[in-house]
């Protein structure tokens, strides 16, 4: 099983730029082309939030057009730049609401069980998992205690050391930690939000952030680091389930030379 994760495309309406500079639609289009060329083909693509920049219906329409050519099945969860209702109305099957009205759902069709969580607080940049959302997660995890499970959500449940992003982090990490500790079959918690690749041990599992397919957050670990973005190469993650283990690869998006062979005629090339 191969899971592709892309994050934070921040799609705007055609011709509009994010932060006055970034043509995010082009970046997502390039990512779709790359994902469609992957061999082996991913079984599905998870988009871990900030699918749009302003959360308007017209931005979701633009997103739908950009993702229409994407060949593997794909699913969405909301980030702080999204609008829950507009996302659901645009993609009722790819971002379904649960009975409590949150975009939280389970995908059961694969060897790894996938659980999407909704950390959105309307009108705010920080995220939370309130009691209702956490109770829903606890119940879903209790249903299948033996199955390897991957949770995907927007806000990571840990501080990253990038101060301005930590100031808009997840407020309910301690309560989530208690639930995850009771469910050691959780292989991963994969997130977005920070626009960088970051890993941390969390509640006995591994939690990670995925880079954006467009702009990245500047890597600045000073306490007073200003909020800033950089146009480092965008990227994505591939989570490979193989022989009972989940292995995560980071890949960069862009045109680079190669691949070149290491060997010629059975010998290592040395000149
Ligand atoms: Fe974002």
PDB file of C-alpha atoms and ligand atoms in Angstrom:
ATOM      1  CA  UNK A   1       0.000   0.000   0.000  1.00  0.00           C
ATOM      2  CA  UNK A   2       1.350   3.407  -0.967  1.00  0.00           C
ATOM      3  CA  UNK A   3      -0.090   6.623   0.505  1.00  0.00           C
ATOM      4  CA  UNK A   4       0.902   9.948  -1.025  1.00  0.00           C
ATOM      5  CA  UNK A   5       0.519  12.986   1.226  1.00  0.00           C
ATOM      6  CA  UNK A   6       0.463  16.503  -0.102  1.00  0.00           C
ATOM      7  CA  UNK A   7      -0.266  19.534   2.038  1.00  0.00           C
ATOM      8  CA  UNK A   8      -1.103  23.191   2.183  1.00  0.00           C
ATOM      9  CA  UNK A   9      -1.690  23.955  -1.502  1.00  0.00           C
ATOM     10  CA  UNK A  10      -3.477  27.223  -0.512  1.00  0.00           C
ATOM     11  CA  UNK A  11      -5.358  27.405  -3.817  1.00  0.00           C
ATOM     12  CA  UNK A  12      -6.799  30.776  -4.815  1.00  0.00           C
ATOM     13  CA  UNK A  13      -9.013  31.766  -7.703  1.00  0.00           C
ATOM     14  CA  UNK A  14      -7.392  31.682 -11.150  1.00  0.00           C
ATOM     15  CA  UNK A  15      -4.905  34.523 -11.602  1.00  0.00           C
ATOM     16  CA  UNK A  16      -4.715  35.395  -7.880  1.00  0.00           C
ATOM     17  CA  UNK A  17      -1.558  35.017  -5.823  1.00  0.00           C
ATOM     18  CA  UNK A  18      -1.048  34.050  -2.188  1.00  0.00           C
ATOM     19  CA  UNK A  19       0.736  36.681  -0.069  1.00  0.00           C
ATOM     20  CA  UNK A  20       0.921  38.853  -3.146  1.00  0.00           C
ATOM     21  CA  UNK A  21       3.543  36.638  -4.694  1.00  0.00           C
ATOM     22  CA  UNK A  22       2.842  32.923  -4.997  1.00  0.00           C
ATOM     23  CA  UNK A  23       0.926  31.401  -7.881  1.00  0.00           C
ATOM     24  CA  UNK A  24      -0.209  28.425  -5.853  1.00  0.00           C
ATOM     25  CA  UNK A  25      -2.397  26.949  -8.595  1.00  0.00           C
ATOM     26  CA  UNK A  26       0.659  26.315 -10.748  1.00  0.00           C
ATOM     27  CA  UNK A  27       2.375  24.501  -7.924  1.00  0.00           C
ATOM     28  CA  UNK A  28      -0.576  22.215  -7.321  1.00  0.00           C
ATOM     29  CA  UNK A  29      -0.877  21.495 -11.023  1.00  0.00           C
ATOM     30  CA  UNK A  30       2.787  20.451 -11.107  1.00  0.00           C
ATOM     31  CA  UNK A  31       2.285  18.227  -8.072  1.00  0.00           C
ATOM     32  CA  UNK A  32      -0.684  16.509  -9.723  1.00  0.00           C
ATOM     33  CA  UNK A  33       1.455  15.780 -12.798  1.00  0.00           C
ATOM     34  CA  UNK A  34       4.193  14.274 -10.626  1.00  0.00           C
ATOM     35  CA  UNK A  35       1.765  12.133  -8.627  1.00  0.00           C
ATOM     36  CA  UNK A  36       0.149  10.836 -11.820  1.00  0.00           C
ATOM     37  CA  UNK A  37       3.579   9.765 -13.134  1.00  0.00           C
ATOM     38  CA  UNK A  38       4.628   7.869 -10.009  1.00  0.00           C
ATOM     39  CA  UNK A  39       5.390   4.197 -10.534  1.00  0.00           C
ATOM     40  CA  UNK A  40       4.115   2.411  -8.530  1.00  0.00           C
ATOM     41  CA  UNK A  41       1.017   4.535  -8.471  1.00  0.00           C
ATOM     42  CA  UNK A  42      -0.167   5.610  -4.987  1.00  0.00           C
ATOM     43  CA  UNK A  43      -3.288   3.850  -3.765  1.00  0.00           C
ATOM     44  CA  UNK A  44      -4.608   7.196  -2.596  1.00  0.00           C
ATOM     45  CA  UNK A  45      -3.611  10.798  -1.946  1.00  0.00           C
ATOM     46  CA  UNK A  46      -4.282  12.527   1.376  1.00  0.00           C
ATOM     47  CA  UNK A  47      -4.345  16.336   1.378  1.00  0.00           C
ATOM     48  CA  UNK A  48      -3.626  17.488   4.915  1.00  0.00           C
ATOM     49  CA  UNK A  49      -5.367  20.843   5.029  1.00  0.00           C
ATOM     50  CA  UNK A  50      -5.136  24.445   3.863  1.00  0.00           C
ATOM     51  CA  UNK A  51      -6.483  23.171   0.561  1.00  0.00           C
ATOM     52  CA  UNK A  52      -7.553  26.744  -0.204  1.00  0.00           C
ATOM     53  CA  UNK A  53      -6.271  30.091   1.056  1.00  0.00           C
ATOM     54  CA  UNK A  54      -9.504  31.918   1.933  1.00  0.00           C
ATOM     55  CA  UNK A  55     -12.009  29.059   2.086  1.00  0.00           C
ATOM     56  CA  UNK A  56     -14.447  30.564  -0.435  1.00  0.00           C
ATOM     57  CA  UNK A  57     -16.718  28.480  -2.695  1.00  0.00           C
ATOM     58  CA  UNK A  58     -14.929  29.901  -5.743  1.00  0.00           C
ATOM     59  CA  UNK A  59     -11.585  28.726  -4.368  1.00  0.00           C
ATOM     60  CA  UNK A  60     -13.009  25.220  -3.856  1.00  0.00           C
ATOM     61  CA  UNK A  61     -14.240  25.327  -7.456  1.00  0.00           C
ATOM     62  CA  UNK A  62     -10.699  26.207  -8.549  1.00  0.00           C
ATOM     63  CA  UNK A  63      -9.354  23.384  -6.377  1.00  0.00           C
ATOM     64  CA  UNK A  64     -11.789  20.910  -7.944  1.00  0.00           C
ATOM     65  CA  UNK A  65     -10.590  21.860 -11.421  1.00  0.00           C
ATOM     66  CA  UNK A  66      -6.940  21.467 -10.437  1.00  0.00           C
ATOM     67  CA  UNK A  67      -7.501  18.069  -8.808  1.00  0.00           C
ATOM     68  CA  UNK A  68      -9.812  16.731 -11.490  1.00  0.00           C
ATOM     69  CA  UNK A  69      -6.884  15.128 -13.419  1.00  0.00           C
ATOM     70  CA  UNK A  70      -5.482  13.438 -10.281  1.00  0.00           C
ATOM     71  CA  UNK A  71      -5.750   9.716 -10.967  1.00  0.00           C
ATOM     72  CA  UNK A  72      -5.550   8.050  -7.527  1.00  0.00           C
ATOM     73  CA  UNK A  73      -8.500   8.497  -5.146  1.00  0.00           C
ATOM     74  CA  UNK A  74      -7.946  11.561  -2.949  1.00  0.00           C
ATOM     75  CA  UNK A  75      -9.330  12.875   0.322  1.00  0.00           C
ATOM     76  CA  UNK A  76      -9.292  16.165   2.208  1.00  0.00           C
ATOM     77  CA  UNK A  77      -9.347  17.399   5.766  1.00  0.00           C
ATOM     78  CA  UNK A  78      -9.618  21.105   6.631  1.00  0.00           C
ATOM     79  CA  UNK A  79      -6.835  23.427   7.757  1.00  0.00           C
ATOM     80  CA  UNK A  80      -7.138  26.828   9.376  1.00  0.00           C
ATOM     81  CA  UNK A  81      -7.340  28.518   5.954  1.00  0.00           C
ATOM     82  CA  UNK A  82     -10.310  26.347   4.951  1.00  0.00           C
ATOM     83  CA  UNK A  83     -14.027  26.686   5.550  1.00  0.00           C
ATOM     84  CA  UNK A  84     -15.664  23.509   6.823  1.00  0.00           C
ATOM     85  CA  UNK A  85     -19.047  24.002   5.209  1.00  0.00           C
ATOM     86  CA  UNK A  86     -17.683  25.198   1.848  1.00  0.00           C
ATOM     87  CA  UNK A  87     -15.213  22.296   1.720  1.00  0.00           C
ATOM     88  CA  UNK A  88     -17.918  19.754   2.505  1.00  0.00           C
ATOM     89  CA  UNK A  89     -20.343  21.217  -0.022  1.00  0.00           C
ATOM     90  CA  UNK A  90     -17.702  21.128  -2.749  1.00  0.00           C
ATOM     91  CA  UNK A  91     -16.477  17.612  -1.906  1.00  0.00           C
ATOM     92  CA  UNK A  92     -19.126  15.707   0.081  1.00  0.00           C
ATOM     93  CA  UNK A  93     -17.521  12.336  -0.685  1.00  0.00           C
ATOM     94  CA  UNK A  94     -13.904  13.397  -0.212  1.00  0.00           C
ATOM     95  CA  UNK A  95     -14.401  15.512   2.924  1.00  0.00           C
ATOM     96  CA  UNK A  96     -17.476  13.965   4.585  1.00  0.00           C
ATOM     97  CA  UNK A  97     -19.059  15.314   7.767  1.00  0.00           C
ATOM     98  CA  UNK A  98     -19.602  13.058  10.773  1.00  0.00           C
ATOM     99  CA  UNK A  99     -22.787  13.123  12.867  1.00  0.00           C
ATOM    100  CA  UNK A 100     -21.337  15.966  14.988  1.00  0.00           C
ATOM    101  CA  UNK A 101     -20.795  18.152  11.913  1.00  0.00           C
ATOM    102  CA  UNK A 102     -16.997  17.836  11.706  1.00  0.00           C
ATOM    103  CA  UNK A 103     -14.993  16.635   8.701  1.00  0.00           C
ATOM    104  CA  UNK A 104     -13.885  13.449  10.436  1.00  0.00           C
ATOM    105  CA  UNK A 105     -14.092  10.048   8.731  1.00  0.00           C
ATOM    106  CA  UNK A 106     -12.537   6.599   8.429  1.00  0.00           C
ATOM    107  CA  UNK A 107     -11.253   4.930   5.253  1.00  0.00           C
ATOM    108  CA  UNK A 108     -11.438   1.170   5.759  1.00  0.00           C
ATOM    109  CA  UNK A 109     -10.595  -0.136   2.279  1.00  0.00           C
ATOM    110  CA  UNK A 110      -6.828  -0.564   2.696  1.00  0.00           C
ATOM    111  CA  UNK A 111      -4.369  -2.590   4.799  1.00  0.00           C
ATOM    112  CA  UNK A 112      -3.738   0.534   6.886  1.00  0.00           C
ATOM    113  CA  UNK A 113      -6.875   2.040   8.398  1.00  0.00           C
ATOM    114  CA  UNK A 114      -7.008   5.797   7.793  1.00  0.00           C
ATOM    115  CA  UNK A 115      -8.688   8.279  10.132  1.00  0.00           C
ATOM    116  CA  UNK A 116      -9.083  11.941   9.172  1.00  0.00           C
ATOM    117  CA  UNK A 117      -9.474  14.526  11.957  1.00  0.00           C
ATOM    118  CA  UNK A 118     -10.790  18.087  11.831  1.00  0.00           C
ATOM    119  CA  UNK A 119      -8.731  20.570  13.884  1.00  0.00           C
ATOM    120  CA  UNK A 120     -10.396  23.694  12.502  1.00  0.00           C
ATOM    121  CA  UNK A 121     -11.624  26.531  14.732  1.00  0.00           C
ATOM    122  CA  UNK A 122     -13.585  28.869  12.438  1.00  0.00           C
ATOM    123  CA  UNK A 123     -11.952  32.283  12.200  1.00  0.00           C
ATOM    124  CA  UNK A 124      -8.776  31.265  14.032  1.00  0.00           C
ATOM    125  CA  UNK A 125      -5.320  30.127  12.969  1.00  0.00           C
ATOM    126  CA  UNK A 126      -4.702  27.806  15.901  1.00  0.00           C
ATOM    127  CA  UNK A 127      -6.348  24.394  15.987  1.00  0.00           C
ATOM    128  CA  UNK A 128      -8.132  22.212  18.496  1.00  0.00           C
ATOM    129  CA  UNK A 129      -9.674  18.820  19.020  1.00  0.00           C
ATOM    130  CA  UNK A 130     -12.628  19.521  21.315  1.00  0.00           C
ATOM    131  CA  UNK A 131     -14.236  16.871  23.545  1.00  0.00           C
ATOM    132  CA  UNK A 132     -16.683  15.844  20.805  1.00  0.00           C
ATOM    133  CA  UNK A 133     -13.962  15.332  18.220  1.00  0.00           C
ATOM    134  CA  UNK A 134     -11.736  13.464  20.667  1.00  0.00           C
ATOM    135  CA  UNK A 135     -14.607  11.227  21.826  1.00  0.00           C
ATOM    136  CA  UNK A 136     -15.351  10.364  18.193  1.00  0.00           C
ATOM    137  CA  UNK A 137     -11.689   9.441  17.655  1.00  0.00           C
ATOM    138  CA  UNK A 138     -11.572   7.336  20.810  1.00  0.00           C
ATOM    139  CA  UNK A 139     -14.669   5.412  19.692  1.00  0.00           C
ATOM    140  CA  UNK A 140     -13.298   4.824  16.193  1.00  0.00           C
ATOM    141  CA  UNK A 141      -9.992   3.567  17.585  1.00  0.00           C
ATOM    142  CA  UNK A 142     -11.817   1.266  20.011  1.00  0.00           C
ATOM    143  CA  UNK A 143     -13.633  -0.355  17.048  1.00  0.00           C
ATOM    144  CA  UNK A 144     -10.497  -1.889  15.535  1.00  0.00           C
ATOM    145  CA  UNK A 145      -7.771  -2.159  18.167  1.00  0.00           C
ATOM    146  CA  UNK A 146      -5.695  -4.635  16.167  1.00  0.00           C
ATOM    147  CA  UNK A 147      -5.520  -2.799  12.867  1.00  0.00           C
ATOM    148  CA  UNK A 148      -2.562  -0.641  11.866  1.00  0.00           C
ATOM    149  CA  UNK A 149      -3.935   2.887  11.738  1.00  0.00           C
ATOM    150  CA  UNK A 150      -2.766   6.209  10.349  1.00  0.00           C
ATOM    151  CA  UNK A 151      -4.324   9.459  11.548  1.00  0.00           C
ATOM    152  CA  UNK A 152      -4.197  12.527   9.328  1.00  0.00           C
ATOM    153  CA  UNK A 153      -4.944  16.045  10.547  1.00  0.00           C
ATOM    154  CA  UNK A 154      -3.808  19.598   9.817  1.00  0.00           C
ATOM    155  CA  UNK A 155      -2.278  20.983  13.016  1.00  0.00           C
ATOM    156  CA  UNK A 156       0.564  18.876  14.445  1.00  0.00           C
ATOM    157  CA  UNK A 157       0.103  17.867  18.090  1.00  0.00           C
ATOM    158  CA  UNK A 158       3.507  19.198  19.134  1.00  0.00           C
ATOM    159  CA  UNK A 159       5.561  22.387  19.276  1.00  0.00           C
ATOM    160  CA  UNK A 160       8.115  22.562  16.478  1.00  0.00           C
ATOM    161  CA  UNK A 161      10.575  25.211  17.720  1.00  0.00           C
ATOM    162  CA  UNK A 162       9.375  27.630  15.035  1.00  0.00           C
ATOM    163  CA  UNK A 163       7.868  30.098  17.481  1.00  0.00           C
ATOM    164  CA  UNK A 164       5.363  31.936  15.305  1.00  0.00           C
ATOM    165  CA  UNK A 165       3.923  28.624  14.103  1.00  0.00           C
ATOM    166  CA  UNK A 166       3.827  27.175  17.614  1.00  0.00           C
ATOM    167  CA  UNK A 167       1.780  30.234  18.625  1.00  0.00           C
ATOM    168  CA  UNK A 168      -0.930  28.982  16.248  1.00  0.00           C
ATOM    169  CA  UNK A 169      -0.566  25.292  17.076  1.00  0.00           C
ATOM    170  CA  UNK A 170      -2.942  22.666  18.463  1.00  0.00           C
ATOM    171  CA  UNK A 171      -4.331  23.498  21.896  1.00  0.00           C
ATOM    172  CA  UNK A 172      -5.538  20.029  22.839  1.00  0.00           C
ATOM    173  CA  UNK A 173      -2.429  17.893  22.352  1.00  0.00           C
ATOM    174  CA  UNK A 174      -2.413  16.530  25.916  1.00  0.00           C
ATOM    175  CA  UNK A 175      -5.911  15.067  25.595  1.00  0.00           C
ATOM    176  CA  UNK A 176      -5.042  13.559  22.223  1.00  0.00           C
ATOM    177  CA  UNK A 177      -1.879  12.081  23.695  1.00  0.00           C
ATOM    178  CA  UNK A 178      -3.864  10.222  26.356  1.00  0.00           C
ATOM    179  CA  UNK A 179      -6.074   8.611  23.689  1.00  0.00           C
ATOM    180  CA  UNK A 180      -3.187   7.639  21.424  1.00  0.00           C
ATOM    181  CA  UNK A 181      -1.285   6.073  24.319  1.00  0.00           C
ATOM    182  CA  UNK A 182      -4.229   3.703  24.796  1.00  0.00           C
ATOM    183  CA  UNK A 183      -4.027   2.642  21.136  1.00  0.00           C
ATOM    184  CA  UNK A 184      -0.524   1.426  20.259  1.00  0.00           C
ATOM    185  CA  UNK A 185      -1.740   0.330  16.814  1.00  0.00           C
ATOM    186  CA  UNK A 186      -1.545   3.990  15.680  1.00  0.00           C
ATOM    187  CA  UNK A 187       1.422   3.870  13.304  1.00  0.00           C
ATOM    188  CA  UNK A 188       1.548   7.544  12.440  1.00  0.00           C
ATOM    189  CA  UNK A 189      -0.087  10.921  12.932  1.00  0.00           C
ATOM    190  CA  UNK A 190       0.592  12.851   9.732  1.00  0.00           C
ATOM    191  CA  UNK A 191      -0.008  16.589   9.590  1.00  0.00           C
ATOM    192  CA  UNK A 192       0.571  19.747   7.589  1.00  0.00           C
ATOM    193  CA  UNK A 193       0.311  23.380   8.757  1.00  0.00           C
ATOM    194  CA  UNK A 194       4.031  24.081   9.298  1.00  0.00           C
ATOM    195  CA  UNK A 195       5.023  23.849   5.604  1.00  0.00           C
ATOM    196  CA  UNK A 196       8.157  21.840   6.419  1.00  0.00           C
ATOM    197  CA  UNK A 197       9.130  18.226   7.038  1.00  0.00           C
ATOM    198  CA  UNK A 198       9.311  17.679  10.801  1.00  0.00           C
ATOM    199  CA  UNK A 199       9.197  14.475  12.883  1.00  0.00           C
ATOM    200  CA  UNK A 200       8.673  13.958  16.586  1.00  0.00           C
ATOM    201  CA  UNK A 201       7.879  11.058  18.907  1.00  0.00           C
ATOM    202  CA  UNK A 202       4.339  11.557  20.230  1.00  0.00           C
ATOM    203  CA  UNK A 203       2.426   9.307  22.627  1.00  0.00           C
ATOM    204  CA  UNK A 204       4.450   6.271  21.602  1.00  0.00           C
ATOM    205  CA  UNK A 205       3.943   6.792  17.886  1.00  0.00           C
ATOM    206  CA  UNK A 206       5.533   9.048  15.248  1.00  0.00           C
ATOM    207  CA  UNK A 207       3.994  12.390  14.342  1.00  0.00           C
ATOM    208  CA  UNK A 208       5.107  14.322  11.292  1.00  0.00           C
ATOM    209  CA  UNK A 209       4.543  17.465   9.259  1.00  0.00           C
ATOM    210  CA  UNK A 210       4.610  17.456   5.464  1.00  0.00           C
ATOM    211  CA  UNK A 211       6.035  20.281   3.353  1.00  0.00           C
ATOM    212  CA  UNK A 212       3.726  22.432   1.267  1.00  0.00           C
ATOM    213  CA  UNK A 213       3.408  21.778  -2.452  1.00  0.00           C
ATOM    214  CA  UNK A 214       3.940  25.561  -2.811  1.00  0.00           C
ATOM    215  CA  UNK A 215       5.731  27.825  -0.277  1.00  0.00           C
ATOM    216  CA  UNK A 216       7.640  26.753   2.829  1.00  0.00           C
ATOM    217  CA  UNK A 217       7.902  28.351   6.276  1.00  0.00           C
ATOM    218  CA  UNK A 218      11.397  29.735   6.902  1.00  0.00           C
ATOM    219  CA  UNK A 219      13.478  27.456   9.141  1.00  0.00           C
ATOM    220  CA  UNK A 220      14.278  29.919  11.922  1.00  0.00           C
ATOM    221  CA  UNK A 221      14.523  28.498  15.438  1.00  0.00           C
ATOM    222  CA  UNK A 222      15.111  31.784  17.282  1.00  0.00           C
ATOM    223  CA  UNK A 223      12.504  32.598  19.920  1.00  0.00           C
ATOM    224  CA  UNK A 224      11.798  35.937  18.248  1.00  0.00           C
ATOM    225  CA  UNK A 225      11.860  34.658  14.660  1.00  0.00           C
ATOM    226  CA  UNK A 226       9.589  36.748  12.448  1.00  0.00           C
ATOM    227  CA  UNK A 227       6.932  34.911  10.463  1.00  0.00           C
ATOM    228  CA  UNK A 228       8.357  34.427   6.987  1.00  0.00           C
ATOM    229  CA  UNK A 229       8.112  32.080   4.028  1.00  0.00           C
ATOM    230  CA  UNK A 230      10.805  30.867   1.627  1.00  0.00           C
ATOM    231  CA  UNK A 231      10.612  29.448  -1.874  1.00  0.00           C
ATOM    232  CA  UNK A 232      12.615  26.334  -1.063  1.00  0.00           C
ATOM    233  CA  UNK A 233      11.787  23.359  -3.298  1.00  0.00           C
ATOM    234  CA  UNK A 234       8.285  22.148  -2.478  1.00  0.00           C
ATOM    235  CA  UNK A 235       7.764  18.520  -1.579  1.00  0.00           C
ATOM    236  CA  UNK A 236       5.491  15.723  -0.501  1.00  0.00           C
ATOM    237  CA  UNK A 237       5.602  12.508   1.499  1.00  0.00           C
ATOM    238  CA  UNK A 238       5.149   8.890   0.447  1.00  0.00           C
ATOM    239  CA  UNK A 239       4.131   6.495   3.205  1.00  0.00           C
ATOM    240  CA  UNK A 240       4.866   2.922   2.129  1.00  0.00           C
ATOM    241  CA  UNK A 241       3.192   0.045   3.986  1.00  0.00           C
ATOM    242  CA  UNK A 242       5.393  -2.977   3.391  1.00  0.00           C
ATOM    243  CA  UNK A 243       5.749  -6.228   5.309  1.00  0.00           C
ATOM    244  CA  UNK A 244       3.889  -4.850   8.305  1.00  0.00           C
ATOM    245  CA  UNK A 245       5.929  -1.640   8.586  1.00  0.00           C
ATOM    246  CA  UNK A 246       5.184   1.928   7.564  1.00  0.00           C
ATOM    247  CA  UNK A 247       8.141   3.690   5.929  1.00  0.00           C
ATOM    248  CA  UNK A 248       8.037   7.412   5.100  1.00  0.00           C
ATOM    249  CA  UNK A 249       9.937   9.018   2.233  1.00  0.00           C
ATOM    250  CA  UNK A 250      10.199  12.704   1.440  1.00  0.00           C
ATOM    251  CA  UNK A 251      10.383  13.648  -2.240  1.00  0.00           C
ATOM    252  CA  UNK A 252      10.956  17.081  -3.727  1.00  0.00           C
ATOM    253  CA  UNK A 253       8.859  18.630  -6.485  1.00  0.00           C
ATOM    254  CA  UNK A 254      10.715  20.291  -9.343  1.00  0.00           C
ATOM    255  CA  UNK A 255      12.951  19.459 -12.271  1.00  0.00           C
ATOM    256  CA  UNK A 256      16.315  17.992 -11.279  1.00  0.00           C
ATOM    257  CA  UNK A 257      18.888  16.148 -13.363  1.00  0.00           C
ATOM    258  CA  UNK A 258      19.200  12.364 -13.162  1.00  0.00           C
ATOM    259  CA  UNK A 259      18.713   9.616 -12.285  1.00  0.00           C
ATOM    260  CA  UNK A 260      22.240   8.492 -13.190  1.00  0.00           C
ATOM    261  CA  UNK A 261      23.553   4.933 -12.782  1.00  0.00           C
ATOM    262  CA  UNK A 262      25.983   4.060  -9.978  1.00  0.00           C
ATOM    263  CA  UNK A 263      27.424   1.130 -11.932  1.00  0.00           C
ATOM    264  CA  UNK A 264      28.610   0.417 -15.452  1.00  0.00           C
ATOM    265  CA  UNK A 265      29.423  -3.113 -16.587  1.00  0.00           C
ATOM    266  CA  UNK A 266      29.023  -4.301 -12.997  1.00  0.00           C
ATOM    267  CA  UNK A 267      31.619  -1.840 -11.645  1.00  0.00           C
ATOM    268  CA  UNK A 268      31.112   1.337  -9.630  1.00  0.00           C
ATOM    269  CA  UNK A 269      31.708   4.329 -11.865  1.00  0.00           C
ATOM    270  CA  UNK A 270      34.715   6.174 -10.354  1.00  0.00           C
ATOM    271  CA  UNK A 271      35.706   8.780 -12.912  1.00  0.00           C
TER     272      UNK A 271
HETATM  273 FE1  LIG B   1      -0.732  26.349   5.345  1.00  0.00          FE
END
